[in-house]
Amino acid sequence: MKLQAVIFDLDGVVTDTAHLHFLAWQRIASEIGIVIDEQINEQLKGISRMDSLERILRHGGMEQRIGQQQRLQLAAQKNAFYVELLQQLHPGSVLPGIAPLLAELHAKHIRVGLASVSLNAPRILNALGLAGQFDFCADANTISRSKPDPEIFLAACEGLGCAPANCIGIEDAQAGIDAINASHMLSVGIGSQLKHADLLLASTAELSELCLQSFWLTKHGELSGRVKEGK
Ligand code: BG6
Ligand code: MG
């Protein structure tokens, strides 16, 4: 079985926007008297804007007190502040190892996809100078369930025309790893705290086409061994 496509998460894999999300949420939360820390931020990774707000309100014990209208206003304010912060992004903000990996994948005719639930994904790819580097970007506007649901990864596979079993997904969030695993792709986790990743790397700097290919071959050797042994 050949590796046909690699599907990337954006925030935290292609560029380090997780901290910018945190700063924007922190500002909005403090306006309604909720304190959030990096630990809460960890739980917001891979979660849509409205679901993130829901979790912040729950953390502050305010989910009953804030109605839908005010939620929409808070989410819009958070996004306005986040978009301001995104102005600092430039091609040098691409995380180490990602640009060479994209070039290697293209050279080897392995398809490249994006599976981000961020509605700002097109803006971020433009700011990074990477807009032309993805064969297919799943559209977060068409997704109804956040990660860990596999919906966005399955949409990326479909857009690329590849079966999930022929793809690798790369993620920095636990919800993202769970989404990749639920879609039956092989999962690569970036970071030290992630559970159930098929391959865990400390940083994007360790990624390369060679590393992904040897991981793929190892996993498929293991899988066919298990089939032969009838496990
Ligand atoms: C994900 C981030 O990529 O996008 C989440 O990990 C974020 O933290 C989500 O909430 C939605 O992003 P946006 O840009 O649509 O608010
Ligand atoms: Mg992420």
Short mmCIF file of N, CA, C and O in Angstrom, two decimals, residues 61-151:
data_model
loop_
_atom_site.label_atom_id
_atom_site.label_comp_id
_atom_site.label_asym_id
_atom_site.label_seq_id
_atom_site.Cartn_x
_atom_site.Cartn_y
_atom_site.Cartn_z
N GLY A 61 -17.87 29.02 34.74
CA GLY A 61 -19.18 28.81 35.34
C GLY A 61 -20.23 29.80 34.83
O GLY A 61 -21.17 30.15 35.54
N MET A 62 -20.07 30.26 33.57
CA MET A 62 -20.98 31.29 33.05
C MET A 62 -21.82 30.83 31.86
O MET A 62 -22.45 31.66 31.20
N GLU A 63 -21.83 29.51 31.58
CA GLU A 63 -22.53 29.08 30.36
C GLU A 63 -24.03 29.34 30.41
O GLU A 63 -24.68 29.49 29.38
N GLN A 64 -24.60 29.41 31.62
CA GLN A 64 -26.05 29.66 31.73
C GLN A 64 -26.36 31.16 31.60
O GLN A 64 -27.47 31.54 31.28
N ARG A 65 -25.35 32.00 31.89
CA ARG A 65 -25.61 33.44 31.98
C ARG A 65 -25.42 34.17 30.65
O ARG A 65 -25.86 35.31 30.50
N ILE A 66 -24.75 33.55 29.70
CA ILE A 66 -24.46 34.24 28.43
C ILE A 66 -25.29 33.61 27.32
O ILE A 66 -25.11 32.44 26.99
N GLY A 67 -26.19 34.38 26.76
CA GLY A 67 -27.09 33.88 25.72
C GLY A 67 -26.43 33.86 24.35
O GLY A 67 -25.29 34.32 24.18
N GLN A 68 -27.17 33.33 23.37
CA GLN A 68 -26.62 33.13 22.04
C GLN A 68 -26.16 34.45 21.39
O GLN A 68 -25.09 34.51 20.77
N GLN A 69 -26.97 35.51 21.55
CA GLN A 69 -26.63 36.79 20.93
C GLN A 69 -25.29 37.32 21.46
O GLN A 69 -24.41 37.72 20.69
N GLN A 70 -25.14 37.26 22.79
CA GLN A 70 -23.89 37.75 23.39
C GLN A 70 -22.70 36.85 23.02
O GLN A 70 -21.58 37.33 22.83
N ARG A 71 -22.97 35.55 22.88
CA ARG A 71 -21.90 34.62 22.47
C ARG A 71 -21.37 35.00 21.09
O ARG A 71 -20.17 35.00 20.85
N LEU A 72 -22.33 35.30 20.19
CA LEU A 72 -21.91 35.66 18.83
C LEU A 72 -21.07 36.94 18.85
O LEU A 72 -20.08 37.06 18.14
N GLN A 73 -21.48 37.89 19.72
CA GLN A 73 -20.71 39.14 19.84
C GLN A 73 -19.31 38.88 20.40
O GLN A 73 -18.32 39.41 19.88
N LEU A 74 -19.22 38.05 21.43
CA LEU A 74 -17.92 37.75 22.04
C LEU A 74 -17.00 37.05 21.02
O LEU A 74 -15.82 37.36 20.92
N ALA A 75 -17.59 36.10 20.27
CA ALA A 75 -16.79 35.35 19.27
C ALA A 75 -16.31 36.32 18.18
O ALA A 75 -15.17 36.22 17.72
N ALA A 76 -17.16 37.27 17.79
CA ALA A 76 -16.77 38.23 16.75
C ALA A 76 -15.66 39.14 17.27
O ALA A 76 -14.71 39.46 16.55
N GLN A 77 -15.77 39.56 18.54
CA GLN A 77 -14.72 40.41 19.13
C GLN A 77 -13.39 39.64 19.21
O GLN A 77 -12.33 40.17 18.92
N LYS A 78 -13.50 38.37 19.65
CA LYS A 78 -12.28 37.56 19.73
C LYS A 78 -11.63 37.48 18.36
O LYS A 78 -10.41 37.63 18.21
N ASN A 79 -12.45 37.24 17.33
CA ASN A 79 -11.87 37.08 16.00
C ASN A 79 -11.24 38.37 15.51
O ASN A 79 -10.19 38.35 14.89
N ALA A 80 -11.90 39.52 15.81
CA ALA A 80 -11.34 40.80 15.35
C ALA A 80 -9.95 41.00 15.98
O ALA A 80 -9.00 41.40 15.29
N PHE A 81 -9.82 40.68 17.25
CA PHE A 81 -8.53 40.84 17.92
C PHE A 81 -7.52 39.83 17.36
O PHE A 81 -6.35 40.17 17.10
N TYR A 82 -7.98 38.61 17.12
CA TYR A 82 -7.10 37.57 16.57
C TYR A 82 -6.58 37.97 15.18
O TYR A 82 -5.39 37.84 14.88
N VAL A 83 -7.49 38.50 14.36
CA VAL A 83 -7.10 38.90 12.99
C VAL A 83 -6.07 40.03 13.05
O VAL A 83 -5.13 40.06 12.25
N GLU A 84 -6.21 40.92 14.03
CA GLU A 84 -5.20 41.97 14.23
C GLU A 84 -3.84 41.34 14.53
O GLU A 84 -2.82 41.74 13.97
N LEU A 85 -3.85 40.34 15.41
CA LEU A 85 -2.60 39.67 15.79
C LEU A 85 -1.98 38.92 14.60
O LEU A 85 -0.76 38.81 14.49
N LEU A 86 -2.85 38.43 13.70
CA LEU A 86 -2.35 37.67 12.53
C LEU A 86 -1.52 38.54 11.59
O LEU A 86 -0.77 38.03 10.76
N GLN A 87 -1.64 39.87 11.74
CA GLN A 87 -0.87 40.76 10.86
C GLN A 87 0.64 40.58 11.05
O GLN A 87 1.43 40.96 10.20
N GLN A 88 1.03 40.01 12.20
CA GLN A 88 2.46 39.80 12.43
C GLN A 88 3.01 38.59 11.66
O GLN A 88 4.22 38.39 11.62
N LEU A 89 2.13 37.78 11.05
CA LEU A 89 2.62 36.59 10.32
C LEU A 89 3.27 37.00 8.99
O LEU A 89 2.81 37.91 8.32
N HIS A 90 4.32 36.27 8.62
CA HIS A 90 5.01 36.49 7.34
C HIS A 90 5.64 35.16 6.93
O HIS A 90 5.61 34.20 7.73
N PRO A 91 6.21 35.05 5.73
CA PRO A 91 6.74 33.74 5.32
C PRO A 91 7.75 33.13 6.31
O PRO A 91 7.84 31.91 6.42
N GLY A 92 8.43 33.97 7.08
CA GLY A 92 9.37 33.43 8.08
C GLY A 92 8.67 32.82 9.29
O GLY A 92 9.32 32.23 10.15
N SER A 93 7.33 32.96 9.36
CA SER A 93 6.60 32.38 10.50
C SER A 93 6.22 30.91 10.28
O SER A 93 5.58 30.30 11.14
N VAL A 94 6.58 30.36 9.13
CA VAL A 94 6.31 28.93 8.89
C VAL A 94 7.23 28.13 9.82
O VAL A 94 8.42 28.43 9.93
N LEU A 95 6.69 27.14 10.49
CA LEU A 95 7.48 26.37 11.46
C LEU A 95 8.60 25.58 10.77
O LEU A 95 8.48 25.20 9.60
N PRO A 96 9.71 25.33 11.47
CA PRO A 96 10.87 24.63 10.89
C PRO A 96 10.48 23.29 10.28
O PRO A 96 9.66 22.56 10.85
N GLY A 97 11.06 22.99 9.13
CA GLY A 97 10.84 21.68 8.50
C GLY A 97 9.64 21.62 7.57
O GLY A 97 9.56 20.74 6.72
N ILE A 98 8.69 22.55 7.72
CA ILE A 98 7.45 22.45 6.93
C ILE A 98 7.68 22.80 5.46
O ILE A 98 7.25 22.05 4.57
N ALA A 99 8.37 23.91 5.18
CA ALA A 99 8.57 24.31 3.77
C ALA A 99 9.35 23.25 3.00
O ALA A 99 8.93 22.82 1.91
N PRO A 100 10.49 22.74 3.54
CA PRO A 100 11.19 21.67 2.81
C PRO A 100 10.34 20.41 2.65
O PRO A 100 10.37 19.76 1.61
N LEU A 101 9.53 20.08 3.68
CA LEU A 101 8.68 18.88 3.57
C LEU A 101 7.67 19.05 2.43
O LEU A 101 7.47 18.12 1.63
N LEU A 102 7.05 20.22 2.35
CA LEU A 102 6.07 20.45 1.27
C LEU A 102 6.75 20.28 -0.09
O LEU A 102 6.21 19.63 -0.99
N ALA A 103 7.96 20.84 -0.23
CA ALA A 103 8.69 20.74 -1.51
C ALA A 103 9.01 19.27 -1.82
O ALA A 103 8.83 18.81 -2.96
N GLU A 104 9.43 18.51 -0.81
CA GLU A 104 9.78 17.09 -1.04
C GLU A 104 8.54 16.29 -1.44
O GLU A 104 8.60 15.43 -2.31
N LEU A 105 7.41 16.57 -0.78
CA LEU A 105 6.19 15.82 -1.09
C LEU A 105 5.75 16.09 -2.52
O LEU A 105 5.38 15.18 -3.26
N HIS A 106 5.83 17.37 -2.92
CA HIS A 106 5.46 17.71 -4.31
C HIS A 106 6.39 16.99 -5.29
O HIS A 106 5.93 16.43 -6.28
N ALA A 107 7.70 17.01 -4.98
CA ALA A 107 8.67 16.38 -5.88
C ALA A 107 8.39 14.88 -6.03
O ALA A 107 8.60 14.29 -7.09
N LYS A 108 7.88 14.24 -4.97
CA LYS A 108 7.60 12.80 -5.00
C LYS A 108 6.15 12.49 -5.41
O LYS A 108 5.70 11.36 -5.31
N HIS A 109 5.44 13.54 -5.85
CA HIS A 109 4.03 13.39 -6.30
C HIS A 109 3.12 12.81 -5.21
O HIS A 109 2.19 12.05 -5.49
N ILE A 110 3.43 13.16 -3.97
CA ILE A 110 2.52 12.81 -2.86
C ILE A 110 1.63 14.03 -2.64
O ILE A 110 2.13 15.16 -2.54
N ARG A 111 0.32 13.80 -2.59
CA ARG A 111 -0.59 14.93 -2.52
C ARG A 111 -0.59 15.55 -1.12
O ARG A 111 -0.33 14.87 -0.13
N VAL A 112 -0.88 16.85 -1.11
CA VAL A 112 -0.79 17.62 0.14
C VAL A 112 -2.14 18.27 0.44
O VAL A 112 -2.70 18.98 -0.41
N GLY A 113 -2.66 18.01 1.65
CA GLY A 113 -3.96 18.59 2.01
C GLY A 113 -3.89 19.35 3.32
O GLY A 113 -2.94 19.23 4.10
N LEU A 114 -4.94 20.16 3.55
CA LEU A 114 -5.04 20.92 4.81
C LEU A 114 -6.38 20.57 5.45
O LEU A 114 -7.42 20.55 4.78
N ALA A 115 -6.33 20.29 6.76
CA ALA A 115 -7.57 19.99 7.51
C ALA A 115 -7.57 20.85 8.77
O ALA A 115 -7.22 20.40 9.85
N SER A 116 -7.95 22.13 8.59
CA SER A 116 -8.01 23.05 9.73
C SER A 116 -9.44 23.51 9.92
O SER A 116 -10.10 23.87 8.93
N VAL A 117 -9.91 23.53 11.17
CA VAL A 117 -11.27 24.04 11.41
C VAL A 117 -11.27 25.57 11.53
O VAL A 117 -12.29 26.17 11.83
N SER A 118 -10.12 26.20 11.28
CA SER A 118 -10.07 27.67 11.37
C SER A 118 -10.68 28.33 10.13
O SER A 118 -10.29 28.04 9.01
N LEU A 119 -11.59 29.25 10.38
CA LEU A 119 -12.20 30.02 9.28
C LEU A 119 -11.19 31.03 8.74
O LEU A 119 -11.40 31.64 7.70
N ASN A 120 -10.08 31.22 9.46
CA ASN A 120 -9.02 32.14 9.02
C ASN A 120 -7.93 31.44 8.20
O ASN A 120 -6.93 32.07 7.86
N ALA A 121 -8.12 30.13 7.91
CA ALA A 121 -7.05 29.37 7.24
C ALA A 121 -6.59 30.03 5.92
O ALA A 121 -5.38 30.18 5.72
N PRO A 122 -7.51 30.46 5.03
CA PRO A 122 -7.02 31.05 3.77
C PRO A 122 -6.17 32.31 4.02
O PRO A 122 -5.13 32.50 3.39
N ARG A 123 -6.59 33.13 4.97
CA ARG A 123 -5.86 34.36 5.31
C ARG A 123 -4.45 34.01 5.83
O ARG A 123 -3.46 34.65 5.47
N ILE A 124 -4.38 32.98 6.66
CA ILE A 124 -3.08 32.59 7.25
C ILE A 124 -2.15 32.03 6.18
O ILE A 124 -0.98 32.39 6.10
N LEU A 125 -2.70 31.16 5.31
CA LEU A 125 -1.85 30.59 4.23
C LEU A 125 -1.32 31.70 3.33
O LEU A 125 -0.16 31.67 2.90
N ASN A 126 -2.16 32.70 3.04
CA ASN A 126 -1.70 33.83 2.21
C ASN A 126 -0.58 34.57 2.90
O ASN A 126 0.45 34.88 2.28
N ALA A 127 -0.75 34.86 4.20
CA ALA A 127 0.27 35.62 4.94
C ALA A 127 1.59 34.85 4.98
O ALA A 127 2.66 35.45 4.98
N LEU A 128 1.51 33.52 5.00
CA LEU A 128 2.72 32.69 5.07
C LEU A 128 3.33 32.46 3.69
O LEU A 128 4.41 31.87 3.58
N GLY A 129 2.61 32.87 2.64
CA GLY A 129 3.09 32.63 1.28
C GLY A 129 2.95 31.18 0.86
O GLY A 129 3.68 30.68 0.01
N LEU A 130 2.00 30.44 1.47
CA LEU A 130 1.86 29.01 1.20
C LEU A 130 0.57 28.66 0.46
O LEU A 130 0.25 27.48 0.31
N ALA A 131 -0.18 29.68 0.04
CA ALA A 131 -1.51 29.41 -0.52
C ALA A 131 -1.47 28.42 -1.69
O ALA A 131 -2.37 27.60 -1.84
N GLY A 132 -0.41 28.45 -2.50
CA GLY A 132 -0.35 27.57 -3.67
C GLY A 132 0.22 26.20 -3.36
O GLY A 132 0.36 25.36 -4.26
N GLN A 133 0.57 25.94 -2.13
CA GLN A 133 1.30 24.71 -1.78
C GLN A 133 0.42 23.52 -1.41
O GLN A 133 0.92 22.44 -1.16
N PHE A 134 -0.89 23.76 -1.31
CA PHE A 134 -1.78 22.66 -0.90
C PHE A 134 -2.66 22.25 -2.07
O PHE A 134 -3.28 23.10 -2.71
N ASP A 135 -2.70 20.95 -2.35
CA ASP A 135 -3.53 20.47 -3.47
C ASP A 135 -5.00 20.61 -3.14
O ASP A 135 -5.82 20.80 -4.03
N PHE A 136 -5.35 20.50 -1.84
CA PHE A 136 -6.75 20.68 -1.44
C PHE A 136 -6.81 21.13 0.02
O PHE A 136 -6.14 20.54 0.88
N CYS A 137 -7.60 22.17 0.27
CA CYS A 137 -7.83 22.62 1.66
C CYS A 137 -9.30 22.38 1.97
O CYS A 137 -10.18 22.93 1.31
N ALA A 138 -9.57 21.57 2.99
CA ALA A 138 -10.96 21.37 3.40
C ALA A 138 -11.50 22.71 3.89
O ALA A 138 -10.79 23.46 4.56
N ASP A 139 -12.75 23.00 3.55
CA ASP A 139 -13.34 24.31 3.87
C ASP A 139 -14.05 24.22 5.24
O ASP A 139 -15.06 23.54 5.37
N ALA A 140 -13.50 24.95 6.21
CA ALA A 140 -14.06 24.90 7.58
C ALA A 140 -15.51 25.36 7.62
O ALA A 140 -16.27 24.98 8.51
N ASN A 141 -15.91 26.18 6.63
CA ASN A 141 -17.31 26.65 6.58
C ASN A 141 -18.30 25.52 6.35
O ASN A 141 -19.48 25.64 6.66
N THR A 142 -17.81 24.43 5.76
CA THR A 142 -18.72 23.33 5.41
C THR A 142 -18.71 22.22 6.47
O THR A 142 -19.35 21.19 6.30
N ILE A 143 -17.94 22.43 7.54
CA ILE A 143 -17.78 21.39 8.57
C ILE A 143 -18.71 21.69 9.74
O ILE A 143 -18.78 22.82 10.21
N SER A 144 -19.45 20.68 10.20
CA SER A 144 -20.37 20.96 11.30
C SER A 144 -19.87 20.45 12.64
O SER A 144 -20.39 20.83 13.68
N ARG A 145 -18.83 19.60 12.63
CA ARG A 145 -18.35 19.06 13.91
C ARG A 145 -16.84 19.31 14.05
O ARG A 145 -16.07 19.01 13.12
N SER A 146 -16.44 19.85 15.21
CA SER A 146 -15.01 20.10 15.49
C SER A 146 -14.27 18.77 15.64
O SER A 146 -14.88 17.74 15.89
N LYS A 147 -12.94 18.82 15.54
CA LYS A 147 -12.14 17.69 15.99
C LYS A 147 -12.49 17.48 17.48
O LYS A 147 -12.79 18.45 18.16
N PRO A 148 -12.56 16.29 18.03
CA PRO A 148 -12.02 15.01 17.55
C PRO A 148 -12.89 14.27 16.52
O PRO A 148 -12.58 13.14 16.15
N ASP A 149 -14.00 14.88 16.08
CA ASP A 149 -14.77 14.23 15.02
C ASP A 149 -13.87 14.19 13.76
O ASP A 149 -13.18 15.16 13.45
N PRO A 150 -13.90 13.10 13.00
CA PRO A 150 -13.01 13.01 11.83
C PRO A 150 -13.48 13.80 10.60
O PRO A 150 -12.80 13.81 9.57
N GLU A 151 -14.64 14.49 10.72
CA GLU A 151 -15.26 15.11 9.54
C GLU A 151 -14.27 15.90 8.66
O GLU A 151 -14.23 15.72 7.45
#
